């Protein structure tokens, strides 16, 4: 080892480093690759927290304030030593340079062993910027590697000019044996092997670090809609608050109880929180709100090298990154990411509706159907008649692209739409999650008297009068309209525990009177009223048995034979009279 008038390079380096760090004592031992000491240092993460010393053979994390450079130091104790320094930007591009610091050729005190005053030594070292070995500017993971370097003090200076940023640094004098980062295969690309509307299957070649070197390796996949990431920490910086780095306070900022709550400390009820007018309740409320989850997801999948991403949106471009992670050290290497656009949803055939014609529509479970209505002539109003036969459906109507209405329809609904010359209407019907849906749809610009479907009141319920109920009869009422229509009443005896859900399962609401038994028919009659306030009719159903439950149905029949059933009504005759 070189000698400088009785001072070894190692001792000079030690003194210089202590001056730069402001430690003021020569007793502290610098981190070296003494394996026992190294293992102890690695386990104690706090030892290197916010320290300017880079430990040999360990990755450290740091934080940069914008336009505020930060310096780290690394000691090489012997000449002809290999050296590897790797810098990983996370949030923003970094500027960094590595220099070899010039050490003083002579020491004062006539080789008496007494060092110069500390401020003089610091001045000697910091005046000369040293020999520049490597510079880089960008957001790639970049490394300086040398097979032989002189002994001395190496300075790493980092700067972020865009914004406050996280970064990682790794330095080692034994890079060949350490191999901290998983090695990429000869083909580091991520391939898309299968593509669907909501799924993408990825495959990549395994890292040799796992199956050849026997190190514990697992893979993590990151999915987002913006761009590919060059490092794991860059992806984590975009994750939600739970996965992202902790935000650091601004320099010189005074801490408040809110800050301490953010850093995981519980504020005291009688401390400085009261002086600032903040209570613990306010602090807890400030952090109970769940942040909005960004469009990025990280999934760690073990040692598999094939993975299918699911629950994606159709016709959407996604970016996929794969990271090989050393499970023992938590260091990672990025594969060459890829991107893919999911397939479009299968284009629905649009059914054309003819003015005044009834169309039968079938919708699969959770499926959709599109209907188009383009009136030939000018019109002031469009009447849309929707009759759901089974479960409820969602109806959405657009006129020339503008949304007019969106609502759930169950049973019968007559919708009035404001017309517009030469307008075209697009109707989207979305089925139920419970099962398939069947319905009848009619769109027309004609007056109600010429419609094939009968006109309906807004309320299609049947009212039963409890006080008029006897052991052998039941009296009911229902609303009519101003149009003269035919109404038919049917009855059916059911079990006492017959419920609403059972009724809905058993009955097709679109089935007309022709599907009923003749023995169930009570009567048919015509009814209307010019005054809607008086458009009410009543009927007494006789010939019933005492203490029995009956299902009553009223059908209104249109001019062309199309019928609509009112909401069924359960009635029970009195047991004793």
Coordinates of C-alpha atoms in Angstrom, one line a residue:
X1 CA 0.0 0.0 0.0
X2 CA 1.2 3.5 -0.8
X3 CA 2.9 5.6 2.0
X4 CA 2.6 9.3 2.4
X5 CA 5.3 10.4 4.9
X6 CA 4.3 7.9 7.5
X7 CA 0.6 8.1 6.9
X8 CA -1.1 5.2 5.2
X9 CA -3.7 5.8 2.5
X10 CA -6.2 4.0 4.6
X11 CA -5.6 6.3 7.6
X12 CA -5.7 9.4 5.5
X13 CA -9.0 8.3 4.0
X14 CA -10.3 7.6 7.4
X15 CA -9.4 11.0 8.7
X16 CA -10.8 12.8 5.6
X17 CA -14.1 10.9 5.8
X18 CA -14.5 11.6 9.4
X19 CA -14.0 15.3 8.7
X20 CA -16.5 15.3 5.9
X21 CA -19.1 13.6 8.1
X22 CA -18.4 15.8 11.1
X23 CA -17.9 12.8 13.4
X24 CA -14.9 14.3 15.2
X25 CA -13.4 11.0 16.4
X26 CA -11.0 8.6 14.9
X27 CA -12.3 5.6 16.8
X28 CA -15.1 4.7 14.4
X29 CA -14.3 2.0 11.9
X30 CA -15.4 2.5 8.3
X31 CA -17.6 -0.1 6.7
X32 CA -15.5 -2.8 4.9
X33 CA -16.1 -6.2 3.5
X34 CA -15.2 -7.9 6.7
X35 CA -18.0 -10.4 6.4
X36 CA -19.0 -10.6 10.0
X37 CA -19.2 -6.8 10.3
X38 CA -21.0 -6.6 7.0
X39 CA -23.7 -9.0 8.0
X40 CA -24.2 -7.0 11.2
X41 CA -24.4 -3.7 9.3
X42 CA -26.9 -5.1 6.7
X43 CA -29.3 -6.3 9.4
X44 CA -29.3 -2.9 11.1
X45 CA -30.9 -0.7 8.4
X46 CA -31.0 2.3 10.7
X47 CA -27.2 2.4 10.7
X48 CA -27.1 3.8 7.2
X49 CA -30.3 5.9 7.4
X50 CA -29.5 9.4 6.1
X51 CA -25.8 8.6 6.2
X52 CA -23.3 9.9 3.7
X53 CA -21.4 6.6 3.8
X54 CA -22.3 3.9 1.2
X55 CA -21.7 0.5 2.8
X56 CA -19.8 -2.0 0.7
X57 CA -22.1 -4.5 -0.9
X58 CA -25.6 -3.2 0.1
X59 CA -28.3 -1.2 -1.7
X60 CA -29.4 2.0 0.1
X61 CA -32.4 4.2 -0.5
X62 CA -32.2 8.0 -0.5
X63 CA -34.3 11.1 -1.1
X64 CA -33.4 14.3 -3.1
X65 CA -34.9 17.7 -2.8
X66 CA -35.2 19.5 -6.2
X67 CA -32.1 21.5 -7.1
X68 CA -30.3 20.4 -3.9
X69 CA -27.3 18.1 -4.6
X70 CA -26.5 15.3 -2.2
X71 CA -23.1 13.6 -1.8
X72 CA -22.2 10.1 -0.7
X73 CA -18.8 8.7 0.0
X74 CA -17.3 5.2 -0.6
X75 CA -13.8 4.0 0.5
X76 CA -11.5 1.8 -1.5
X77 CA -8.7 0.6 0.8
X78 CA -6.3 -1.0 -1.6
X79 CA -5.0 -0.4 -5.1
X80 CA -6.2 -2.5 -8.1
X81 CA -9.6 -3.1 -6.5
X82 CA -12.7 -3.7 -8.6
X83 CA -15.5 -1.2 -8.2
X84 CA -19.1 -1.1 -9.2
X85 CA -21.5 1.7 -8.5
X86 CA -25.2 1.5 -9.6
X87 CA -27.7 4.4 -9.3
X88 CA -31.4 3.7 -9.8
X89 CA -33.7 6.8 -10.3
X90 CA -37.3 6.4 -9.1
X91 CA -39.5 9.4 -9.5
X92 CA -37.5 11.6 -11.9
X93 CA -34.4 11.7 -14.1
X94 CA -31.2 12.3 -12.1
X95 CA -27.8 13.9 -12.8
X96 CA -25.0 12.1 -11.0
X97 CA -21.2 11.9 -11.2
X98 CA -18.5 9.8 -9.5
X99 CA -15.2 11.4 -8.6
X100 CA -12.0 10.2 -7.0
X101 CA -11.0 12.7 -4.3
X102 CA -7.4 13.9 -4.2
X103 CA -5.8 13.2 -0.8
X104 CA -3.1 15.5 0.7
X105 CA 0.4 14.4 -0.3
X106 CA 1.9 15.7 3.0
X107 CA 0.7 15.9 6.6
X108 CA 1.8 18.6 9.0
X109 CA 3.3 17.9 12.4
X110 CA 6.7 16.6 11.1
X111 CA 5.4 13.0 11.0
X112 CA 4.7 13.3 14.7
X113 CA 1.3 11.5 14.3
X114 CA -0.6 14.6 15.4
X115 CA -3.1 15.6 12.7
X116 CA -3.8 19.1 11.6
X117 CA -6.8 21.0 13.0
X118 CA -10.0 19.5 11.5
X119 CA -11.1 22.7 9.7
X120 CA -7.7 22.9 7.9
X121 CA -8.0 19.2 6.8
X122 CA -11.6 19.8 5.5
X123 CA -10.4 22.8 3.6
X124 CA -7.6 20.9 2.0
X125 CA -9.9 18.1 0.8
X126 CA -12.9 20.2 -0.4
X127 CA -11.0 22.8 -2.4
X128 CA -10.1 20.3 -5.1
X129 CA -13.1 18.6 -6.7
X130 CA -11.1 15.5 -7.5
X131 CA -10.8 13.4 -10.7
X132 CA -14.1 12.9 -12.5
X133 CA -14.6 9.2 -13.4
X134 CA -18.2 9.0 -14.7
X135 CA -21.2 11.2 -15.3
X136 CA -24.8 10.4 -16.3
X137 CA -28.0 12.3 -16.8
X138 CA -31.3 10.5 -17.3
X139 CA -33.8 8.1 -15.7
X140 CA -32.2 4.8 -16.7
X141 CA -30.6 2.4 -14.2
X142 CA -27.0 3.1 -14.9
X143 CA -23.7 1.7 -13.5
X144 CA -20.0 2.6 -13.3
X145 CA -17.9 -0.6 -13.4
X146 CA -14.1 -0.8 -13.3
X147 CA -12.0 -3.9 -13.0
X148 CA -9.2 -2.0 -11.2
X149 CA -9.3 1.2 -9.2
X150 CA -6.8 3.0 -7.0
X151 CA -7.2 3.2 -3.3
X152 CA -8.9 6.4 -2.1
X153 CA -12.1 8.2 -1.2
X154 CA -14.8 8.1 -3.9
X155 CA -17.5 10.8 -4.0
X156 CA -21.0 10.2 -5.6
X157 CA -22.9 13.4 -6.2
X158 CA -26.6 13.3 -7.2
X159 CA -28.9 16.1 -8.3
X160 CA -32.6 16.2 -9.3
X161 CA -33.6 19.3 -11.3
X162 CA -37.2 18.3 -12.1
X163 CA -38.7 17.6 -8.7
X164 CA -38.1 15.9 -5.3
X165 CA -37.2 12.3 -6.0
X166 CA -36.4 9.0 -4.5
X167 CA -33.4 6.9 -5.7
X168 CA -31.3 3.8 -4.8
X169 CA -27.6 3.4 -4.8
X170 CA -25.5 0.2 -4.7
X171 CA -21.7 0.1 -4.4
X172 CA -19.4 -2.9 -4.1
X173 CA -15.7 -3.8 -4.3
X174 CA -16.5 -7.4 -5.0
X175 CA -19.1 -7.2 -7.8
X176 CA -18.3 -10.5 -9.3
X177 CA -19.1 -12.5 -6.2
X178 CA -21.9 -10.3 -4.9
X179 CA -24.1 -10.2 -8.0
X180 CA -26.8 -8.2 -6.1
X181 CA -29.2 -7.8 -9.0
X182 CA -30.9 -10.8 -10.7
X183 CA -29.3 -11.4 -14.0
X184 CA -31.5 -11.1 -17.1
X185 CA -31.7 -14.0 -19.6
X186 CA -30.2 -13.7 -23.1
X187 CA -33.7 -12.6 -24.4
X188 CA -35.0 -10.2 -21.7
X189 CA -38.3 -9.3 -23.5
X190 CA -41.7 -9.8 -22.1
X191 CA -44.0 -11.5 -24.7
X192 CA -47.8 -11.3 -25.1
X193 CA -48.9 -14.8 -25.9
X194 CA -52.7 -14.4 -25.7
X195 CA -55.0 -11.4 -26.0
X196 CA -58.7 -11.1 -25.2
X197 CA -61.2 -8.4 -24.4
X198 CA -60.5 -8.4 -20.7
X199 CA -57.3 -10.6 -20.4
X200 CA -53.7 -10.5 -21.5
X201 CA -51.3 -13.5 -21.1
X202 CA -47.6 -12.7 -20.6
X203 CA -44.6 -14.9 -20.8
X204 CA -40.8 -14.3 -20.3
X205 CA -37.7 -16.4 -20.0
X206 CA -36.6 -17.1 -16.4
X207 CA -33.6 -15.4 -14.9
X208 CA -30.4 -17.5 -14.6
X209 CA -29.9 -16.2 -11.1
X210 CA -32.7 -18.6 -9.9
X211 CA -32.2 -21.9 -11.6
X212 CA -28.4 -21.7 -12.2
X213 CA -27.2 -20.0 -9.1
X214 CA -29.8 -21.2 -6.7
X215 CA -30.8 -17.8 -5.3
X216 CA -34.4 -17.3 -4.2
X217 CA -36.1 -15.4 -7.0
X218 CA -39.7 -14.3 -7.5
X219 CA -41.3 -12.2 -10.2
X220 CA -43.6 -9.1 -9.9
X221 CA -45.8 -7.8 -12.7
X222 CA -46.8 -4.1 -13.0
X223 CA -49.8 -3.1 -15.1
X224 CA -50.6 0.5 -15.9
X225 CA -52.1 2.7 -18.7
X226 CA -49.4 5.3 -19.1
X227 CA -45.9 3.9 -19.9
X228 CA -43.4 1.2 -19.1
X229 CA -41.1 1.5 -16.0
X230 CA -37.4 1.1 -16.0
X231 CA -37.1 0.0 -12.3
X232 CA -39.3 -1.4 -9.5
X233 CA -38.9 1.7 -7.4
X234 CA -40.1 3.9 -10.4
X235 CA -43.3 1.8 -10.5
X236 CA -43.7 1.9 -6.7
X237 CA -43.4 5.6 -6.8
X238 CA -46.6 5.7 -8.8
X239 CA -48.5 3.3 -6.7
X240 CA -51.1 4.2 -4.1
X241 CA -50.1 5.6 -0.7
X242 CA -49.9 2.1 0.8
X243 CA -47.2 1.0 -1.7
X244 CA -45.4 4.3 -2.5
X245 CA -42.4 5.8 -0.8
X246 CA -43.1 8.0 2.3
X247 CA -43.2 11.7 1.3
X248 CA -40.4 13.6 3.0
X249 CA -41.0 17.0 4.6
X250 CA -39.7 20.2 3.0
X251 CA -36.3 21.5 4.3
X252 CA -36.7 23.7 7.4
X253 CA -40.4 22.9 7.8
X254 CA -41.7 23.0 11.3
X255 CA -43.4 19.7 12.3
X256 CA -47.0 19.7 13.5
X257 CA -49.0 16.8 15.0
X258 CA -50.3 16.2 11.5
X259 CA -46.7 15.5 10.3
X260 CA -46.1 13.1 13.1
X261 CA -49.3 11.3 12.4
X262 CA -48.1 11.0 8.8
X263 CA -44.8 9.5 9.9
X264 CA -46.6 6.9 12.1
X265 CA -46.3 8.6 15.5
X266 CA -49.5 9.1 17.6
X267 CA -49.7 12.7 19.0
X268 CA -50.2 13.3 22.7
X269 CA -53.5 14.7 23.9
X270 CA -51.7 17.2 26.1
X271 CA -48.6 18.1 24.0
X272 CA -48.0 20.8 21.5
X273 CA -51.0 19.7 19.5
X274 CA -53.2 21.9 21.8
X275 CA -50.9 24.8 21.3
X276 CA -51.5 24.6 17.6
X277 CA -55.3 24.2 17.9
X278 CA -55.3 20.7 16.5
X279 CA -57.1 17.8 18.2
X280 CA -56.4 14.1 17.8
X281 CA -59.9 13.6 16.3
X282 CA -59.0 16.0 13.5
X283 CA -55.8 14.2 12.8
X284 CA -57.4 10.8 12.7
X285 CA -60.1 12.1 10.3
X286 CA -57.4 13.5 8.1
X287 CA -55.9 10.1 7.5
X288 CA -58.9 7.9 7.5
X289 CA -59.9 9.0 4.0
X290 CA -58.9 6.4 1.5
X291 CA -56.9 7.9 -1.4
X292 CA -58.1 7.4 -5.0
X293 CA -56.4 4.4 -6.4
X294 CA -54.4 5.2 -9.5
X295 CA -54.5 3.1 -12.7
X296 CA -51.5 1.0 -11.7
X297 CA -51.3 -2.4 -10.1
X298 CA -48.4 -4.6 -8.9
X299 CA -48.8 -8.4 -8.6
X300 CA -46.1 -10.6 -7.3
X301 CA -46.6 -14.2 -8.6
X302 CA -43.8 -16.3 -7.1
X303 CA -41.4 -18.0 -9.5
X304 CA -43.8 -18.5 -12.4
X305 CA -42.8 -17.0 -15.7
X306 CA -46.3 -17.1 -17.3
X307 CA -49.1 -14.9 -16.0
X308 CA -52.6 -13.9 -17.2
X309 CA -53.7 -10.4 -16.3
X310 CA -57.5 -10.3 -16.0
X311 CA -60.3 -7.8 -15.3
X312 CA -59.0 -5.4 -17.9
X313 CA -61.2 -3.1 -20.0
X314 CA -62.0 -3.8 -23.6
X315 CA -60.3 -1.7 -26.4
X316 CA -57.8 -0.2 -23.9
X317 CA -54.0 0.0 -24.2
X318 CA -52.0 -1.3 -21.2
X319 CA -48.3 -1.4 -20.4
X320 CA -46.8 -4.5 -18.7
X321 CA -43.5 -4.7 -16.8
X322 CA -41.9 -7.7 -15.2
X323 CA -39.3 -7.5 -12.5
X324 CA -37.1 -10.3 -11.2
X325 CA -36.7 -9.8 -7.4
X326 CA -34.0 -11.4 -5.2
X327 CA -36.2 -12.5 -2.2
X328 CA -33.1 -12.4 0.1
X329 CA -31.9 -8.9 -0.7
X330 CA -35.1 -7.4 -2.2
X331 CA -33.1 -6.0 -5.1
X332 CA -34.7 -6.2 -8.5
X333 CA -34.0 -6.1 -12.3
X334 CA -36.4 -5.0 -14.9
X335 CA -37.2 -7.0 -18.0
X336 CA -37.9 -5.2 -21.3
X337 CA -41.5 -4.3 -20.8
X338 CA -44.2 -4.5 -23.4
X339 CA -47.7 -3.1 -24.2
X340 CA -50.9 -4.3 -25.8
X341 CA -54.4 -3.2 -26.6
X342 CA -57.2 -5.4 -25.4
X343 CA -59.7 -6.5 -28.1
X344 CA -62.9 -4.5 -28.7
X345 CA -66.2 -5.8 -27.4
X346 CA -68.0 -7.8 -30.0
X347 CA -69.9 -5.4 -32.0
X348 CA -73.6 -5.8 -31.4
X349 CA -75.9 -6.0 -34.4
X350 CA -78.4 -3.2 -34.2
X351 CA -82.0 -4.1 -34.6
X352 CA -84.1 -1.7 -36.6
X353 CA -87.4 -0.8 -35.2
X354 CA -90.3 0.0 -37.5
X355 CA -92.8 2.7 -36.6
X356 CA -95.8 1.1 -34.8
X357 CA -94.5 -2.5 -35.0
X358 CA -93.9 -4.7 -31.9
X359 CA -90.4 -6.3 -31.8
X360 CA -89.5 -9.3 -29.6
X361 CA -86.1 -8.9 -28.0
X362 CA -84.0 -11.6 -26.2
X363 CA -81.0 -10.6 -24.0
X364 CA -78.5 -12.9 -22.5
X365 CA -77.7 -12.7 -18.8
X366 CA -75.7 -9.5 -18.2
X367 CA -75.8 -8.9 -22.0
X368 CA -76.9 -5.9 -24.1
X369 CA -78.9 -5.3 -27.2
X370 CA -79.0 -2.1 -29.4
X371 CA -82.2 -1.0 -31.2
X372 CA -82.3 1.9 -33.7
X373 CA -85.4 3.9 -34.5
X374 CA -85.3 6.4 -37.4
X375 CA -88.8 7.9 -38.1
X376 CA -89.4 8.6 -41.8
X377 CA -91.5 11.7 -41.3
X378 CA -91.3 14.8 -39.1
X379 CA -92.5 14.2 -35.6
X380 CA -93.1 16.1 -32.3
X381 CA -93.1 13.1 -30.0
X382 CA -92.0 9.5 -29.9
X383 CA -93.7 6.9 -27.7
X384 CA -91.5 4.1 -26.5
X385 CA -93.3 1.1 -25.2
X386 CA -91.2 -1.4 -23.2
X387 CA -92.7 -4.6 -21.8
X388 CA -90.3 -6.8 -19.8
X389 CA -91.5 -10.4 -19.7
X390 CA -89.1 -11.7 -17.0
X391 CA -86.6 -9.7 -15.0
X392 CA -86.0 -5.9 -15.1
X393 CA -83.8 -4.4 -17.8
X394 CA -82.0 -1.1 -18.0
X395 CA -83.2 1.2 -20.8
X396 CA -81.0 3.9 -22.2
X397 CA -82.1 6.2 -25.0
X398 CA -80.0 8.6 -27.0
X399 CA -81.2 11.0 -29.7
X400 CA -78.5 11.8 -32.2
X401 CA -75.9 10.9 -29.6
X402 CA -77.5 12.9 -26.8
X403 CA -78.6 11.0 -23.7
X404 CA -82.4 11.5 -23.2
X405 CA -83.1 8.9 -20.4
X406 CA -81.6 6.0 -18.5
X407 CA -83.7 4.0 -16.1
X408 CA -84.6 0.5 -15.0
X409 CA -87.9 -0.9 -16.3
X410 CA -89.8 -3.8 -14.8
X411 CA -93.2 -4.9 -16.1
X412 CA -94.7 -2.3 -18.5
X413 CA -93.4 1.2 -19.1
X414 CA -94.6 3.8 -21.6
X415 CA -91.9 6.4 -22.2
X416 CA -92.6 9.8 -23.9
X417 CA -89.7 11.3 -25.8
X418 CA -89.5 14.8 -27.3
X419 CA -89.2 14.6 -31.0
X420 CA -86.9 16.4 -33.5
X421 CA -87.0 16.6 -37.3
X422 CA -84.9 13.9 -38.9
X423 CA -83.7 12.6 -35.5
X424 CA -82.4 9.1 -35.0
X425 CA -82.8 7.2 -31.7
X426 CA -80.4 4.6 -30.3
X427 CA -81.9 2.4 -27.6
X428 CA -79.6 0.2 -25.5
X429 CA -81.2 -2.5 -23.4
X430 CA -79.0 -4.1 -20.7
X431 CA -80.1 -7.4 -19.2
X432 CA -80.4 -8.6 -15.6
X433 CA -77.6 -10.2 -13.7
X434 CA -80.1 -12.8 -12.4
X435 CA -80.8 -14.4 -15.8
X436 CA -81.8 -13.9 -19.4
X437 CA -84.4 -11.3 -20.3
X438 CA -87.2 -11.3 -22.8
X439 CA -89.2 -8.2 -23.7
X440 CA -91.4 -6.6 -26.2
X441 CA -90.5 -3.1 -27.6
X442 CA -92.6 -0.7 -29.6
X443 CA -91.6 2.7 -30.9
X444 CA -94.0 5.0 -32.7
X445 CA -94.7 8.6 -33.7
X446 CA -98.4 7.8 -34.2
X447 CA -101.3 8.9 -31.9
X448 CA -102.1 6.5 -29.1
X449 CA -105.4 5.4 -30.7
X450 CA -103.5 3.8 -33.6
X451 CA -101.0 2.0 -31.5
X452 CA -101.1 -1.8 -31.5
X453 CA -100.4 -1.8 -27.7
X454 CA -103.2 -0.6 -25.5
X455 CA -102.7 2.6 -23.6
X456 CA -101.9 2.3 -19.9
X457 CA -102.2 4.4 -16.8
X458 CA -99.1 5.4 -14.9
X459 CA -100.1 3.0 -12.1
X460 CA -100.8 -0.5 -13.1
X461 CA -101.5 -2.0 -9.6
X462 CA -104.7 -3.7 -8.6
X463 CA -106.3 -2.5 -5.4
X464 CA -108.1 -4.9 -3.1
X465 CA -110.7 -3.6 -0.6
X466 CA -110.2 -5.4 2.7
X467 CA -113.5 -4.3 4.2
X468 CA -115.4 -5.7 1.2
X469 CA -113.7 -9.1 1.5
X470 CA -116.1 -12.0 2.3
X471 CA -115.8 -15.7 2.6
X472 CA -116.8 -16.2 -1.1
X473 CA -115.8 -12.9 -2.8
X474 CA -113.2 -10.2 -3.2
X475 CA -113.7 -6.7 -4.6
X476 CA -110.9 -5.0 -6.6
X477 CA -110.3 -1.8 -8.5
X478 CA -107.8 -0.6 -11.2
X479 CA -107.1 2.5 -13.2
X480 CA -108.0 2.9 -16.9
X481 CA -107.3 5.6 -19.5
X482 CA -109.2 7.9 -21.9
X483 CA -109.0 5.2 -24.6
X484 CA -111.7 2.5 -24.8
X485 CA -110.0 -0.8 -24.0
X486 CA -111.0 -4.3 -23.3
X487 CA -110.2 -5.6 -19.8
X488 CA -110.2 -9.3 -18.8
X489 CA -110.0 -10.6 -15.2
X490 CA -108.5 -14.0 -14.3
X491 CA -108.3 -15.8 -11.0
X492 CA -106.1 -18.7 -9.8
X493 CA -106.1 -20.5 -6.5
X494 CA -102.6 -20.7 -5.0
X495 CA -101.0 -22.1 -1.8
X496 CA -101.2 -20.0 1.3
X497 CA -97.4 -19.4 1.4
X498 CA -97.4 -18.3 -2.3
X499 CA -95.1 -15.3 -2.4
X500 CA -94.1 -12.5 -4.7
X501 CA -90.8 -14.1 -5.7
X502 CA -92.5 -17.3 -6.6
X503 CA -95.0 -15.4 -8.7
X504 CA -92.2 -13.7 -10.6
X505 CA -90.4 -16.9 -11.3
X506 CA -93.4 -18.8 -12.6
X507 CA -95.1 -16.2 -14.7
X508 CA -94.0 -14.7 -18.0
X509 CA -95.4 -11.1 -17.9
X510 CA -95.7 -11.0 -21.7
X511 CA -98.0 -14.1 -21.9
X512 CA -101.6 -13.0 -22.7
X513 CA -105.0 -14.3 -21.8
X514 CA -104.7 -17.0 -24.5
X515 CA -102.2 -18.8 -22.2
X516 CA -104.7 -19.0 -19.3
X517 CA -107.2 -21.8 -18.6
X518 CA -110.8 -21.1 -19.5
X519 CA -111.8 -22.1 -15.9
X520 CA -109.7 -19.2 -14.5
X521 CA -111.5 -16.5 -16.5
X522 CA -113.9 -14.3 -14.5
X523 CA -115.1 -11.8 -17.1
X524 CA -114.1 -9.3 -19.8
X525 CA -115.5 -5.8 -20.1
X526 CA -114.8 -2.5 -21.9
X527 CA -114.0 0.7 -20.0
X528 CA -112.8 4.2 -20.5
X529 CA -113.3 7.7 -19.1
X530 CA -112.8 11.1 -20.7
X531 CA -111.8 12.4 -17.3
X532 CA -108.6 10.7 -16.1
X533 CA -109.5 11.6 -12.5
X534 CA -112.5 9.3 -12.8
X535 CA -110.9 6.6 -14.9
X536 CA -111.3 3.9 -12.2
X537 CA -113.3 0.8 -12.4
X538 CA -114.2 -1.9 -9.7
X539 CA -115.3 -5.5 -10.0
X540 CA -116.4 -8.0 -7.4
X541 CA -115.1 -11.6 -8.0
X542 CA -117.6 -14.1 -6.6
X543 CA -117.7 -17.9 -6.3
X544 CA -114.5 -18.1 -4.2
X545 CA -114.0 -20.6 -1.3
X546 CA -113.6 -19.5 2.3
X547 CA -110.1 -19.2 3.7
X548 CA -108.4 -19.6 0.3
X549 CA -105.7 -17.5 -1.4
X550 CA -106.2 -16.4 -5.0
X551 CA -103.9 -14.7 -7.5
X552 CA -105.9 -12.1 -9.5
X553 CA -104.7 -10.8 -12.9
X554 CA -106.2 -8.0 -15.1
X555 CA -105.3 -8.0 -18.8
X556 CA -105.9 -4.9 -21.0
X557 CA -106.2 -5.9 -24.7
X558 CA -105.3 -3.5 -27.6
X559 CA -107.0 -3.1 -30.9
X560 CA -104.6 -5.4 -32.7
X561 CA -104.8 -8.1 -30.0
X562 CA -101.6 -7.3 -28.1
X563 CA -102.3 -7.5 -24.4
X564 CA -100.6 -6.2 -21.3
X565 CA -101.1 -7.6 -17.8
X566 CA -101.4 -5.4 -14.8
X567 CA -99.4 -6.2 -11.7
X568 CA -100.8 -9.4 -10.1
X569 CA -102.6 -9.2 -6.8
X570 CA -102.9 -11.8 -4.0
X571 CA -106.1 -11.9 -2.1
X572 CA -107.4 -14.2 0.7
X573 CA -111.0 -14.8 1.4
X574 CA -112.3 -14.7 5.0
X575 CA -112.3 -18.0 6.8
X576 CA -115.3 -17.3 8.9
X577 CA -118.3 -15.1 8.1

